[in-house]
Amino acid sequence: MTAEKNRDPITGPVSKVFFHYSIPVTMGMLCTTSATLIDGLFVGNFVGAEALAAINFVSPVMLLIYGLVFMLDTGASVIAGKYIGEGKLQLASESYSAALIGIVLLILLVVVPSLVFMPELLFVLGIQGHPLITTLASEYLSTFLLFVPFICMGPAFMMLLQTDNHPRLASAAMVLTAASNVALNWLLVDKLDMGMTGAAVATGLAALPMWLALLVYIRSPKRSLTFTRPQQIWPYCKKASINGVSELGSEASYSVTTVIFNWAIMATIGAQGVTAFTIINYVLLLGLMAAFGISDSIRPVLSKNLGARQPERIYQFAKLSVTSALAIGLLIILSLFLFPRAIITLFVAADEHTLVQLTQDFIGFLWPAFLFLGINVVATAYQTAMHRPLESFIISFVRTLLFPVVLVLSLPLWFGDKGIFLALPIAEVLCFLIAIYYFRVNRPTKIVQAINLSA
């Protein structure tokens, strides 16, 4: 009983609650991200450097799909978390059930047109004049899209488990998902030589442990939420979408930014530049997913404390989240400085001397982004948890779209090719300043006071 109290988001010790939720969720998130990294490792080593560029070209489509899922899923977790904090379990269950139905419909609305208009989609993504990369990209994306409903519902279920105080079950499922992906990539890409199709199939089948975790959760006597037929689907989905719009904004912005960066790099450096940028993106993805692990785990904790009207605990959780995100960023920077070639040659052969050197040069410009990236992601999650969707969206929008696009189009005019890569760290610094401003405006005490006055 004491252990349960120590893990209670509303009454337990802040540090114990934080690490109880954040460590397993962050590890699980990194394991889930490893699906992308593992695909990159295997296709880079067994298919070729062009395969890495192909995955980077089609990644905007994948990001957009994930964004739609995260929008409803994140919004539902915040709403359900607040209801749980207020003791309204039936409303919490209805809101989450409605969101899951909405996720299925959104997935189908994106997947079907993408499969029908694949050639046109690849053209828009910027793959022109490179028949090999076009073929590899089409092979990977068309197979991946067939598995999207199975793949994307897995993370949605994991967020449900985290919201309902089952973070260890969720993280265990994500660890098993990562292990399954390694084994399946080894079998399909290496041993059976299935190339890009094998990598996409491996990612799809590896989602099975997350579905099995859902079955375990359904049979758990400790669960608070139940799958129920909501009286109204649209109102819940609308409210969840408003609360989670920053997540869609992030992923959609990444999609647009990636396309623009690919265009800029192809125009100035060529296909090798896109491959080098892909390798750096994998490192950026690690930092992002670690930050998302912290933000995803702390978001329902913050919303529950908001429902319980505990501003001091909200502040302590937010402070610990920012400190942890900064520490992870510093660790990644240290690794990039100490082991740059070792990291790069995980994805491409060591004898690709020009590509390896080009990637090292890019790292020299990009490393400052890791100092601020995690903090900005946590800042977005804080505003979402405090039911401030506009502020959350603004932080996300300027970080992932406005600043990077404006800077990548303008900085090369003064700094040449280097300006393309200076755009990301400068964008993170500018976003950090905006995040500080909005935290001062929406401090926990002010938000709780406003709720009490309106009650």
Tab-separated table of N, CA and C in Angstrom, residues 102 127 140:
chain	number	residue	atom	x	y	z
A	102	GLY	N	-11.930	7.750	-33.341
A	102	GLY	CA	-11.500	8.819	-34.231
A	102	GLY	C	-10.156	8.539	-34.874
A	127	ILE	N	11.372	13.691	-54.780
A	127	ILE	CA	12.214	12.652	-55.387
A	127	ILE	C	12.062	12.746	-56.900
A	140	TYR	N	9.305	0.951	-49.964
A	140	TYR	CA	9.198	1.030	-48.507
A	140	TYR	C	7.851	1.613	-48.083
